[in-house]
Tab-separated table of C-alpha atoms and ligand atoms in Angstrom:
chain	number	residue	atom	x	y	z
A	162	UNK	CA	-66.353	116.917	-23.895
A	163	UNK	CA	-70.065	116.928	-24.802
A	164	UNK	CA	-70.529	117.596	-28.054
A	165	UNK	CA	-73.870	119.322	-29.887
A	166	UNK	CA	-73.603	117.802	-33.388
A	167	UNK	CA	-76.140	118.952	-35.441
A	168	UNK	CA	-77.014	116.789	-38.716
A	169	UNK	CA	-75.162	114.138	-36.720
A	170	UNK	CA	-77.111	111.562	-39.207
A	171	UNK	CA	-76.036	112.750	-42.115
A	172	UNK	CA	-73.000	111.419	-44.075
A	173	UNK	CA	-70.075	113.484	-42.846
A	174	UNK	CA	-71.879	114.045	-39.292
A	175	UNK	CA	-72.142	110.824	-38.793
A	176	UNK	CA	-68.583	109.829	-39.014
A	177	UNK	CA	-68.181	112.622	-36.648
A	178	UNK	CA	-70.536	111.029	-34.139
A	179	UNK	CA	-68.941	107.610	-34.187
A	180	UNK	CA	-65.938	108.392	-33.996
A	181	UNK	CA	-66.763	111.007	-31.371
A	182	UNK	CA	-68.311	108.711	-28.790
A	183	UNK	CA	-65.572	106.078	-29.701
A	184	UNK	CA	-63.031	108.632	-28.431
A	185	UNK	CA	-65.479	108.768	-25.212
A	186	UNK	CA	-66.875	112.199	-26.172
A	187	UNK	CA	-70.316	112.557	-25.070
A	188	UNK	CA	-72.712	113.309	-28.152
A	189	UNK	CA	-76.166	114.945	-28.850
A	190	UNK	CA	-77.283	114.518	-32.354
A	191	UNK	CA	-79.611	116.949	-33.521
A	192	UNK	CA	-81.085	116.268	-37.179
A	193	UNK	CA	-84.084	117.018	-38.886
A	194	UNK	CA	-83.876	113.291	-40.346
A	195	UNK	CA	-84.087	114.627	-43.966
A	196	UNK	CA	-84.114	112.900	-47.251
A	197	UNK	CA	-80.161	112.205	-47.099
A	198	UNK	CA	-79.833	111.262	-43.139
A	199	UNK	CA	-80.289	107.925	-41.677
A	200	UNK	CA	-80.189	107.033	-38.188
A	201	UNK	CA	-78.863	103.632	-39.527
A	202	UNK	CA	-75.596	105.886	-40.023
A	203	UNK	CA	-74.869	105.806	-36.616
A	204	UNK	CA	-76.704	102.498	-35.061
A	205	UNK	CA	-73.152	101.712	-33.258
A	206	UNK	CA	-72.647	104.760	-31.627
A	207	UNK	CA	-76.249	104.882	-30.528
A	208	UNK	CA	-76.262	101.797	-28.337
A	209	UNK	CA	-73.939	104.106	-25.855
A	210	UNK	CA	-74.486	105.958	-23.255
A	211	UNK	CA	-72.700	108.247	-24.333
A	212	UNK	CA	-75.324	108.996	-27.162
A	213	UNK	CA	-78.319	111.160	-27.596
A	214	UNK	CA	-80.440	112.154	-30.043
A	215	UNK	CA	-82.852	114.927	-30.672
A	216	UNK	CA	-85.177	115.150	-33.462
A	217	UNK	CA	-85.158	119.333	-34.677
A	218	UNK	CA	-85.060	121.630	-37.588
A	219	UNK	CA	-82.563	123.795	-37.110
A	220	UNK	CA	-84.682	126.604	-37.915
A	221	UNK	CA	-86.684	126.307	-35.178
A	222	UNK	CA	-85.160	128.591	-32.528
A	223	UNK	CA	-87.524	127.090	-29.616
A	224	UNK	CA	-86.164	123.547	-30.190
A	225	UNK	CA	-82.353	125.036	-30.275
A	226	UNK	CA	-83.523	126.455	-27.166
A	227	UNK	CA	-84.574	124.025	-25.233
A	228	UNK	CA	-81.977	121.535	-26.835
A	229	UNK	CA	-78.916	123.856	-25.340
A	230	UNK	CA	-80.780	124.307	-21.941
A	231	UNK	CA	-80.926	120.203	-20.965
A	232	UNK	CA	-77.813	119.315	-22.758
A	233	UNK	CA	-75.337	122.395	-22.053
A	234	UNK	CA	-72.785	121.307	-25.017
A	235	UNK	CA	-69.355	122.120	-24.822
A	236	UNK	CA	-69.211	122.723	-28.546
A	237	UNK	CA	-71.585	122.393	-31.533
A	238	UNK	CA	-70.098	120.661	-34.245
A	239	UNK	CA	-72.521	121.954	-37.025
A	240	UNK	CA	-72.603	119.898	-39.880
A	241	UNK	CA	-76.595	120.169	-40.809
A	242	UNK	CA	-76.897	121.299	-44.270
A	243	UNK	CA	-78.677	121.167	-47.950
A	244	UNK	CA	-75.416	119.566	-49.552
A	245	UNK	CA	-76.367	118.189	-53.314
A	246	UNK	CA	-75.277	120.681	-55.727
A	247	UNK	CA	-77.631	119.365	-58.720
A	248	UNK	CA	-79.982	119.487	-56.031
A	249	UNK	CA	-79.660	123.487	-55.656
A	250	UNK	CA	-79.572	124.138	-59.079
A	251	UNK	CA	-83.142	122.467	-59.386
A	252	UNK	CA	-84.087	124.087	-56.101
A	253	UNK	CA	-82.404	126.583	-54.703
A	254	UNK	CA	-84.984	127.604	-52.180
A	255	UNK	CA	-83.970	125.107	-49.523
A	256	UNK	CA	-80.753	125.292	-49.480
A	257	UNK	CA	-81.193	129.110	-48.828
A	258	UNK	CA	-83.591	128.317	-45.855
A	259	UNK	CA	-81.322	125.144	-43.935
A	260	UNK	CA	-77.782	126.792	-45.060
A	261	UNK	CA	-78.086	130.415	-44.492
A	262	UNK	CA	-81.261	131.024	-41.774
A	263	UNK	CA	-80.323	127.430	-40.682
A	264	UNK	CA	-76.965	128.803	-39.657
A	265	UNK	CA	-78.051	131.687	-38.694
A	266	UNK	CA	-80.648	130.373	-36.158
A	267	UNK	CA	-77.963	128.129	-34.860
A	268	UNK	CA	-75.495	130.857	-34.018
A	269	UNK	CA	-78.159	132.895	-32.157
A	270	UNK	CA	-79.170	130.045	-30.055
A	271	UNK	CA	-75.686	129.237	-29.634
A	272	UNK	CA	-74.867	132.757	-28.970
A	273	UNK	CA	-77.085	132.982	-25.929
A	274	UNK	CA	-76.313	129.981	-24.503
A	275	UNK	CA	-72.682	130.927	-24.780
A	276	UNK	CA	-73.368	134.335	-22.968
A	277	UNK	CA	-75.835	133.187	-20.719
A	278	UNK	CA	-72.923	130.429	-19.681
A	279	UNK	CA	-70.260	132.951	-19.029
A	280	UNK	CA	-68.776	133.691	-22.012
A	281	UNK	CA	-66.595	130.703	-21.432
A	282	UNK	CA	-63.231	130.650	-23.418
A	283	UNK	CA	-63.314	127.169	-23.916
A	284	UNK	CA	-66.340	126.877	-25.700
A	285	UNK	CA	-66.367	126.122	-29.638
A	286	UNK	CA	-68.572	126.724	-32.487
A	287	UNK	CA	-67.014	124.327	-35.413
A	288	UNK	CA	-69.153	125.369	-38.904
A	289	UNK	CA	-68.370	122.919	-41.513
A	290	UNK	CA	-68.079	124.144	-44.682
A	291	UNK	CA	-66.544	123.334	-48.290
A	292	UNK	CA	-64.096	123.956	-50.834
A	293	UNK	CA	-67.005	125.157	-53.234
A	294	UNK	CA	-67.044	128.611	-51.710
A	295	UNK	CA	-63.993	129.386	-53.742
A	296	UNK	CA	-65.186	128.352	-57.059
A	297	UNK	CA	-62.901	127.041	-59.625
A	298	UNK	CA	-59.537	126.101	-59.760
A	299	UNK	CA	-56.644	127.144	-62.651
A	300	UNK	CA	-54.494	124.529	-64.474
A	301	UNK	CA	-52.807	124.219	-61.334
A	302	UNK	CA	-52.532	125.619	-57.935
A	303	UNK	CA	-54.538	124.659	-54.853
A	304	UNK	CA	-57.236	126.608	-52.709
A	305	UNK	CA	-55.948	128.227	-49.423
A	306	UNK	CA	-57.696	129.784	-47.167
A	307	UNK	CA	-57.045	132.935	-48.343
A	308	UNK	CA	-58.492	132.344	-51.285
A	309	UNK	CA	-61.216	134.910	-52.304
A	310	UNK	CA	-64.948	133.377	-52.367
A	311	UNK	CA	-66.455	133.252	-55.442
A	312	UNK	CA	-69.325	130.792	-55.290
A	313	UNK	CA	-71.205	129.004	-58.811
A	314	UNK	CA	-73.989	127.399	-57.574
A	315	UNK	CA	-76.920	127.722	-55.459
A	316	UNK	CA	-75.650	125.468	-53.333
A	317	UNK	CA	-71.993	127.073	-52.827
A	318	UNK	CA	-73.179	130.241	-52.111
A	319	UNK	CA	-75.932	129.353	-49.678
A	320	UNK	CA	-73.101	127.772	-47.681
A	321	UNK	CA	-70.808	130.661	-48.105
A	322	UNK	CA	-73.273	132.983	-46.845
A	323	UNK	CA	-73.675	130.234	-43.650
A	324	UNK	CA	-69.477	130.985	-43.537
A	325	UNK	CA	-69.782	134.892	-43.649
A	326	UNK	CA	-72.750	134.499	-40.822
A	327	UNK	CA	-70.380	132.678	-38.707
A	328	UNK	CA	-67.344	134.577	-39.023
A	329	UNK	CA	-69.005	137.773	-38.057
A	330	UNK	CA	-70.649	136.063	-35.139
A	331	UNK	CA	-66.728	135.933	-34.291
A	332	UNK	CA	-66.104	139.500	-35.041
A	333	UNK	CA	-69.158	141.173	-33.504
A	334	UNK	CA	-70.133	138.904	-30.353
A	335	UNK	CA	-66.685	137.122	-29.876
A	336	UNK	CA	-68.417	133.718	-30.383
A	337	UNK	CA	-65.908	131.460	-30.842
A	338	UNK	CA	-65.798	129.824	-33.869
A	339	UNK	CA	-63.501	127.871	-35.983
A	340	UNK	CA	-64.451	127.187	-39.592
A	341	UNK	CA	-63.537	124.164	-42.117
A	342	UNK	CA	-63.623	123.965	-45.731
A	343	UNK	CA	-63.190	121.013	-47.184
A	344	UNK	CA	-62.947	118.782	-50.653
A	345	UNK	CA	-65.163	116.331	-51.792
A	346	UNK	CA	-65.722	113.301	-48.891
A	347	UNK	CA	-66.330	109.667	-49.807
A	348	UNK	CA	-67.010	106.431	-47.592
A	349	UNK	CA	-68.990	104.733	-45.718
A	350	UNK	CA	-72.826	105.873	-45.648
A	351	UNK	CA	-72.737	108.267	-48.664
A	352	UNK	CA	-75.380	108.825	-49.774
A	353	UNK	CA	-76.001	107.882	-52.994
A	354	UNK	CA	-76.787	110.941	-55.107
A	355	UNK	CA	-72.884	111.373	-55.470
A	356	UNK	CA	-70.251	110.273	-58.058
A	357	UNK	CA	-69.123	107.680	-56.233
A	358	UNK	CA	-72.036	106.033	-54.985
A	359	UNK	CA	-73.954	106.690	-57.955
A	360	UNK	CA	-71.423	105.109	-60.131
A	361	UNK	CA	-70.878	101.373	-57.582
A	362	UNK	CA	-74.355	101.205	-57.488
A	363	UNK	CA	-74.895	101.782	-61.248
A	364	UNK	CA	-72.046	99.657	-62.422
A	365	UNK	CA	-73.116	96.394	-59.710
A	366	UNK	CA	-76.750	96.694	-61.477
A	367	UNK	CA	-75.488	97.096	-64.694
A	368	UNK	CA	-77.156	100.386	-65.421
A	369	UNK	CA	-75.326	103.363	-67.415
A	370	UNK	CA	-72.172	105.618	-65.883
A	371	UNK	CA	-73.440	109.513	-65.898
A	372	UNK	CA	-70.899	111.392	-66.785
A	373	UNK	CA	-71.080	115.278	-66.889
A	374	UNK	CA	-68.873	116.662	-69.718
A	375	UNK	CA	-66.251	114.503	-70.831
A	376	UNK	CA	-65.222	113.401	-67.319
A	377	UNK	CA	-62.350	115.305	-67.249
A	378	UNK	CA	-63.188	117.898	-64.066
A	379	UNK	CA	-61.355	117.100	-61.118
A	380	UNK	CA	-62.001	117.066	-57.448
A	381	UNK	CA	-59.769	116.049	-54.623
A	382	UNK	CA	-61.235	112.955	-53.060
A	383	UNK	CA	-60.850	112.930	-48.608
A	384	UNK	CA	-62.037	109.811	-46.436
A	385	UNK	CA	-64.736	111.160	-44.493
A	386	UNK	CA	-63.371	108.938	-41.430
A	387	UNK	CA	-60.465	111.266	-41.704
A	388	UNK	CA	-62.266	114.182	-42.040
A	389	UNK	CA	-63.735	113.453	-39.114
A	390	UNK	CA	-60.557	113.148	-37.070
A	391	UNK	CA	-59.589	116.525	-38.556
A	392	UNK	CA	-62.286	118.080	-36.760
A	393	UNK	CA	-61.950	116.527	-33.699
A	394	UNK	CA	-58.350	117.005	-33.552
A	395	UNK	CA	-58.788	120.810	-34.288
A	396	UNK	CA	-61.729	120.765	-31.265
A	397	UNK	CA	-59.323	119.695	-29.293
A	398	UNK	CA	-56.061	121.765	-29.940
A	399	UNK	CA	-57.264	124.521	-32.595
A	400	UNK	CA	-57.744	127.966	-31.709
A	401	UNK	CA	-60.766	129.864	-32.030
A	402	UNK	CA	-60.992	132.436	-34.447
A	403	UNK	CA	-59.227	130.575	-37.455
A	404	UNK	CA	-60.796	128.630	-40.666
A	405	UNK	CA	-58.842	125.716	-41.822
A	406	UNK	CA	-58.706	123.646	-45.155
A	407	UNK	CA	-59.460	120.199	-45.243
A	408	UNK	CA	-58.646	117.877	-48.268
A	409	UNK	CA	-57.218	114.527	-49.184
A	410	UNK	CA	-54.328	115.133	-50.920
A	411	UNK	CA	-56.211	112.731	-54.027
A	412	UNK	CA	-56.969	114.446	-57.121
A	413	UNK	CA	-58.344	112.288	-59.771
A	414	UNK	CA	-60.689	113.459	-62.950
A	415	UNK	CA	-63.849	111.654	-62.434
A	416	UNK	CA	-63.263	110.013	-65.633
A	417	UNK	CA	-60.169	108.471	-64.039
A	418	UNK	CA	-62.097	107.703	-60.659
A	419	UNK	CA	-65.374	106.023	-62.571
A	420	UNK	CA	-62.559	103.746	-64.304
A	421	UNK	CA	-60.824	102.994	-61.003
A	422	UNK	CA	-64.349	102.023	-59.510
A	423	UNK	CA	-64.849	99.756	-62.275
A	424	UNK	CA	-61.250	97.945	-62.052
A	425	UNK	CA	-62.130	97.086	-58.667
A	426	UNK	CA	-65.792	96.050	-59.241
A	427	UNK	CA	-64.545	93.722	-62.210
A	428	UNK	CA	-61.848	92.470	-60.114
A	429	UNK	CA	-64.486	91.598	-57.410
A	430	UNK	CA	-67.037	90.319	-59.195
A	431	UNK	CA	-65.304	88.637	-62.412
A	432	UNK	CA	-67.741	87.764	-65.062
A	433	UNK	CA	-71.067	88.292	-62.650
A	434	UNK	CA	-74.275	88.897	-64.399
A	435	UNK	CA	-74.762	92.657	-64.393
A	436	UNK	CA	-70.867	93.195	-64.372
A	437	UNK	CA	-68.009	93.466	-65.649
A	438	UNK	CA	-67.828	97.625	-65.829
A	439	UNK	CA	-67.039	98.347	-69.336
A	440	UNK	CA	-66.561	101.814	-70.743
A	441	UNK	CA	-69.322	101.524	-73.021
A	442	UNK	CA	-71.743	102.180	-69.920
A	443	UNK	CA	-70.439	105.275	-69.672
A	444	UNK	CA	-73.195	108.043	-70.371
A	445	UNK	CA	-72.445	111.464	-71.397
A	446	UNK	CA	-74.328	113.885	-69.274
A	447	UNK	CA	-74.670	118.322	-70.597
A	448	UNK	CA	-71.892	119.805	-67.905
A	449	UNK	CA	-74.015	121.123	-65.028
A	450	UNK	CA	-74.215	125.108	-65.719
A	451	UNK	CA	-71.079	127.171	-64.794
A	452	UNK	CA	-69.326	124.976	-64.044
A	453	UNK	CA	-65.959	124.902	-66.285
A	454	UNK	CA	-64.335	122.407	-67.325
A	455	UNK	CA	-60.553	122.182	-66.370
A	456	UNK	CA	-58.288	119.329	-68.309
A	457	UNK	CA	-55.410	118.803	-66.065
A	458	UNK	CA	-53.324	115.123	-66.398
A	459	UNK	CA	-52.902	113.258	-62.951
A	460	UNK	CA	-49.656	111.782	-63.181
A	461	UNK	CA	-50.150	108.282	-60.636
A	462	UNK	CA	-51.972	105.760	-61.665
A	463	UNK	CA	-55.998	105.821	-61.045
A	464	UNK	CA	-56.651	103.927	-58.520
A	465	UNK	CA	-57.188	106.375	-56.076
A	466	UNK	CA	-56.843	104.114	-53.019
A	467	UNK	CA	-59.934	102.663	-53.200
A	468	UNK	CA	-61.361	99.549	-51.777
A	469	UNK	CA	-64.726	98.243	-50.804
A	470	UNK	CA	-66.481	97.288	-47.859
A	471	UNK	CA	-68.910	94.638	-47.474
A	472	UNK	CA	-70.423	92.535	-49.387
A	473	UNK	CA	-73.324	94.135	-51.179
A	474	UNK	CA	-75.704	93.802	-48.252
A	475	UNK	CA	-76.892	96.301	-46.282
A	476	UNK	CA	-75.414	99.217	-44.034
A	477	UNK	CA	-72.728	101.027	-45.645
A	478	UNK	CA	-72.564	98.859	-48.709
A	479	UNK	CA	-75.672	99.254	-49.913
A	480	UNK	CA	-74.930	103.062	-50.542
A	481	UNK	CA	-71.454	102.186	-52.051
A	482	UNK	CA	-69.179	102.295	-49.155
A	483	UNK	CA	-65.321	102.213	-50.189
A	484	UNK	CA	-62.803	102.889	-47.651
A	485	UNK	CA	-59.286	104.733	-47.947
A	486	UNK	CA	-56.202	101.841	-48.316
A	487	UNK	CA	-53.940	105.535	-48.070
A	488	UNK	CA	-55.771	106.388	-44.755
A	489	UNK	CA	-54.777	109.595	-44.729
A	490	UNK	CA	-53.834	110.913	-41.587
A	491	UNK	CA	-53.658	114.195	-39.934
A	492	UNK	CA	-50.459	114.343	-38.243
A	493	UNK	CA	-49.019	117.217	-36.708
A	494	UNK	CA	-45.950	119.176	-38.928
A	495	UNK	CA	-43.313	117.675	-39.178
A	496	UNK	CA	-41.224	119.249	-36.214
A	497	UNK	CA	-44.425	120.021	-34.631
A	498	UNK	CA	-42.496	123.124	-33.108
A	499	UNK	CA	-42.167	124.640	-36.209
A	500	UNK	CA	-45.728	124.030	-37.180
A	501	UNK	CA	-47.028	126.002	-34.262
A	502	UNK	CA	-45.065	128.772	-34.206
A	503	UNK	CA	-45.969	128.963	-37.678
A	504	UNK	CA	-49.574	128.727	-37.174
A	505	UNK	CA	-49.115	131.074	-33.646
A	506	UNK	CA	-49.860	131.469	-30.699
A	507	UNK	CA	-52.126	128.482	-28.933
A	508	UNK	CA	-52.360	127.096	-32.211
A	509	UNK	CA	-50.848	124.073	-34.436
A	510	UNK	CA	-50.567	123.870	-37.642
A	511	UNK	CA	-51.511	120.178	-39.187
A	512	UNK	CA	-50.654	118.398	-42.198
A	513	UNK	CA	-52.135	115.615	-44.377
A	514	UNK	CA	-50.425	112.807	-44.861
A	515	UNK	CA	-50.919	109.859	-47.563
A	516	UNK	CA	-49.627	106.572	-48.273
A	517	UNK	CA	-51.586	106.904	-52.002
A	518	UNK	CA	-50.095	106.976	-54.675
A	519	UNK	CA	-46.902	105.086	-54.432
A	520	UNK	CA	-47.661	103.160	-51.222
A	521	UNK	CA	-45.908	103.762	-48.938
A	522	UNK	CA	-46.728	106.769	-46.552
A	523	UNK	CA	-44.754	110.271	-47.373
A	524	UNK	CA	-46.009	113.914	-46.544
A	525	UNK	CA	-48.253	114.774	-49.320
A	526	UNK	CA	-47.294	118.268	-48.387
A	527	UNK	CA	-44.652	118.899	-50.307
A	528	UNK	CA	-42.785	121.907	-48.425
A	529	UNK	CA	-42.472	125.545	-49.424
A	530	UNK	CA	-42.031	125.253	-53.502
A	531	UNK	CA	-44.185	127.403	-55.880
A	532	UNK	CA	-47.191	125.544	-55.578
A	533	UNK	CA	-47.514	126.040	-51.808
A	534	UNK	CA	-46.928	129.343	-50.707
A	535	UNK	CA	-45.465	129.269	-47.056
A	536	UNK	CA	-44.449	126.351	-44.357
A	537	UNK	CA	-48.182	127.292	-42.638
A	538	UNK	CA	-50.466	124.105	-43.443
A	539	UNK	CA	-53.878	124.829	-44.178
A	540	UNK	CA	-55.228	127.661	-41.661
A	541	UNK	CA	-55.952	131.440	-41.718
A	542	UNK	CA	-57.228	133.497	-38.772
A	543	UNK	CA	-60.369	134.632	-39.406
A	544	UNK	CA	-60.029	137.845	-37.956
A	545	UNK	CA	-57.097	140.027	-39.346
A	546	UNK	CA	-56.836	142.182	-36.415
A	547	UNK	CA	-56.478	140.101	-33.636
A	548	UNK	CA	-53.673	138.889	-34.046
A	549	UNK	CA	-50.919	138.180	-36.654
A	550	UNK	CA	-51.878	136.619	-39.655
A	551	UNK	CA	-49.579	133.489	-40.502
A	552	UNK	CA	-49.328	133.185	-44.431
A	553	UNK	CA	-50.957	129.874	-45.479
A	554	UNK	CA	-51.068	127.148	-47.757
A	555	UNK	CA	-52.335	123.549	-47.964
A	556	UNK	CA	-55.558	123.887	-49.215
A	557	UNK	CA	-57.501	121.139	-51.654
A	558	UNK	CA	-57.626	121.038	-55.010
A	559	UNK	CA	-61.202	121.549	-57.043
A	560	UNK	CA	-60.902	122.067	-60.848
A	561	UNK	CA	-63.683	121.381	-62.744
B	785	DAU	C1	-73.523	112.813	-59.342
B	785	DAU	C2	-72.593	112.930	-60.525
B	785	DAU	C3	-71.528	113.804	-60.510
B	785	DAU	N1	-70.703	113.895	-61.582
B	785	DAU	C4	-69.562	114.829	-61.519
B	785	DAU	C5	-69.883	116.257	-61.124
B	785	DAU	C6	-68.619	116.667	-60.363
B	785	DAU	O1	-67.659	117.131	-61.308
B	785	DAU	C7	-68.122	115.383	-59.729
B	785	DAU	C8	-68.503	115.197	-58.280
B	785	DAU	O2	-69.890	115.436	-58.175
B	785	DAU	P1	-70.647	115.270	-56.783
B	785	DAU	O3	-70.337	113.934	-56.216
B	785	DAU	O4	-72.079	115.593	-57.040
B	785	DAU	O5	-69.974	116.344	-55.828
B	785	DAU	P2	-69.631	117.914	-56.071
B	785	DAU	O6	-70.605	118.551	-56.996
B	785	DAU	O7	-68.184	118.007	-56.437
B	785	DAU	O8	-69.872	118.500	-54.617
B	785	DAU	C9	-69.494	117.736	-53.477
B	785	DAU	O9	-68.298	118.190	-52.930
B	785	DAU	C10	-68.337	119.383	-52.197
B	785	DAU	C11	-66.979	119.609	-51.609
B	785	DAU	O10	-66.131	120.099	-52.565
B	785	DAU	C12	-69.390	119.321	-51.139
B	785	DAU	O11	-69.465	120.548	-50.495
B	785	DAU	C13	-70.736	118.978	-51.730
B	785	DAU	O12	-71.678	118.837	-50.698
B	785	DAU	C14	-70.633	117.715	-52.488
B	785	DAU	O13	-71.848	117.444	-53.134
B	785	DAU	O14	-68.704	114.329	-60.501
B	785	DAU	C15	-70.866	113.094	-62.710
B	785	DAU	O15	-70.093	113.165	-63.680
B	785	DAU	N2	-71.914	112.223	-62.723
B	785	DAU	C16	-72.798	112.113	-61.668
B	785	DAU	O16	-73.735	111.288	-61.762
């Protein structure tokens, strides 16, 4: 397949990218090579000829233009986005101008490529989105994709907007799209205005551990490199017309991550200058605005299959790159017959599963009990009246 991916040097895109030309996909990268992308990200992938890159904003609708015309994609992949929340709350204005007329500008000029193609069935428009569009989480549960919006920040509803645009580019023009919402990603690449990175490259310099609140919000942690098999997967066997969740399965408070980190930075570098990670470095930080805080106890024990990469040097570990030891996988049901007559027609329904947590690998879906609602992992059509509606479950977890 060739693939448009745009923002294909950002963090998440650019695990799509090299893992998409390692599966022999042909790739176009289109990114606006913004504060958080680096072409760095995807030096590998670039040295094959399978690889292209274009330099564009996707708000301007001549580039798009011509970009669709010389490399006639089989699907976009569109990944390009404003993604720091602190970021939005300081300036929302961006975030309304890549993530909503970004998205918009995308779909049009996928739109008419699409039509002027042939309406071709086998075309795909993959938005990829995030849990945040839901809001917040109760004492327990998890988000599904049925799961009303309701948005807290700047950022969340800019990209909820994007996922309203691109649904009703399904419903009105038949484009057709799939959608993703996912948790919070880690690995290699990140870059480093996020928990995770902030807090390695804090703790290796010896500088304080921000903290917002009293650490206790939690998020559910998924291994970009498997995120990015989730969407490639689904571009190859999903159905148009649906929105699945994506998440790892890994809930941890942060306060229980920022500890983990530092276990496995002091086990690393044992008595180093600038080491070991002691609590006292933590920093309490004012809770960003509405965002509520959510106490709920994580049973395992903290380390939240983390390890590092590298060596401190450059690439990936100089932004903090940690990689998965649970490598979560997505694996079709179990009794992959069930899962796609669950999921309907064309369609299959996927699972997550972990070796985390008491390692050795098990389903981290955890069948039909209260918590999850049907056998239907982590899907929903996006349009209610074409077709039946499978019941779903499986999403990620995001208290705060
Ligand atoms: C940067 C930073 C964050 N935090 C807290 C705030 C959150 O509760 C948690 C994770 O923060 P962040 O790493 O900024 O990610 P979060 O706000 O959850 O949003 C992320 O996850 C979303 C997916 O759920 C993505 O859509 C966003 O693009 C991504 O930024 O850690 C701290 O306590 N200290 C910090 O320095």
């Amino acid at each position: 397949m060739k693939l448009l991916v745009t923002g294909g040097a950002g963090f998440i895109g650019s695990a799509v990218v090299r893992l998409a030309v390692a599966r022999g996909h042909r790739v176009v990268n289109l990114d606006a090579l913004t504060y958080a992308a680096c072409l760095e990200n995807v030096a590998e992938a670039a040295e094959s000829p399978l690889y292209a890159f274009e330099k564009a904003d996707i708000r301007d609708a001549a580039a798009l233009e011509r970009i669709f015309a010389a490399h006639a994609p089989d699907a976009v992949m569109h990944l390009a986005a404003e993604s720091h929340v602190d970021r939005s709350i300081d300036a929302p204005g961006d975030f309304i101008e890549t993530n909503v007329t970004g998205t918009y500008t995308v779909l049009q000029a996928a739109r008419r490529y699409w039509v002027q193609a042939g309406r071709s069935d086998g075309f795909r428009f993959h938005h990829i989105s995030t849990d945040e569009v839901y809001g917040t989480l109760g004492a327990t549960g998890l988000f599904t994709e049925e799961t009303p919006y309701a948005p807290n920040s700047p950022y969340s509803a800019s990209k909820a907007a994007s996922d309203h645009l691109v649904r009703v580019w399904h419903e009105t023009y038949g484009l057709p799209v799939v959608l993703f919402n996912c948790s919070n990603n880690y690995g290699p690449y990140q870059f480093p205005e996020k928990l995770i990175p902030v807090i390695i490259l804090n703790a290796i310099a010896g500088r304080p551990l921000p903290i917002y609140g009293d650490g206790s919000n939690v998020r559910d942690w998924l291994y970009v490199e498997d995120h990015a098999d989730a969407l490639l997967t689904v571009l190859e066997t999903g159905a148009p017309g649906w929105s699945y969740n994506i998440g790892g399965e890994n809930e941890r408070t942060n306060l229980e991550l920022v500890k983990t980190i530092c276990g496995i930075l002091n086990e690393l570098r044992p008595g180093a200058e600038g080491s070991p990670c002691r609590p006292d470095r933590l920093r309490r930080r004012p809770p960003r605005p509405r965002r509520a805080l959510r106490n709920r106890p994580v049973a395992d024990p903290p380390r939240a299959g983390l390890a590092p990469v590298g060596d401190g040097g450059g690439g990936a570990a100089a932004h903090g790159a940690v990689v998965s030891r649970q490598r979560a996988l997505v694996a079709p049901a179990a009794g992959a017959d069930r899962g796609r007559r669950a999921a309907g027609p064309g369609g299959v329904a996927w699972r997550f599963w972990s070796s985390a947590r008491r390692g050795r690998l098990r389903p981290s879906w955890r069948g039909s009990g209260a918590r999850r609602r049907s056998a239907s992992a982590g899907r929903r059509r996006i349009s209610p009246t074409r077709g039946p509606v499978p019941r779903s479950s499986a999403g990620p977890g995001r208290r705060r």
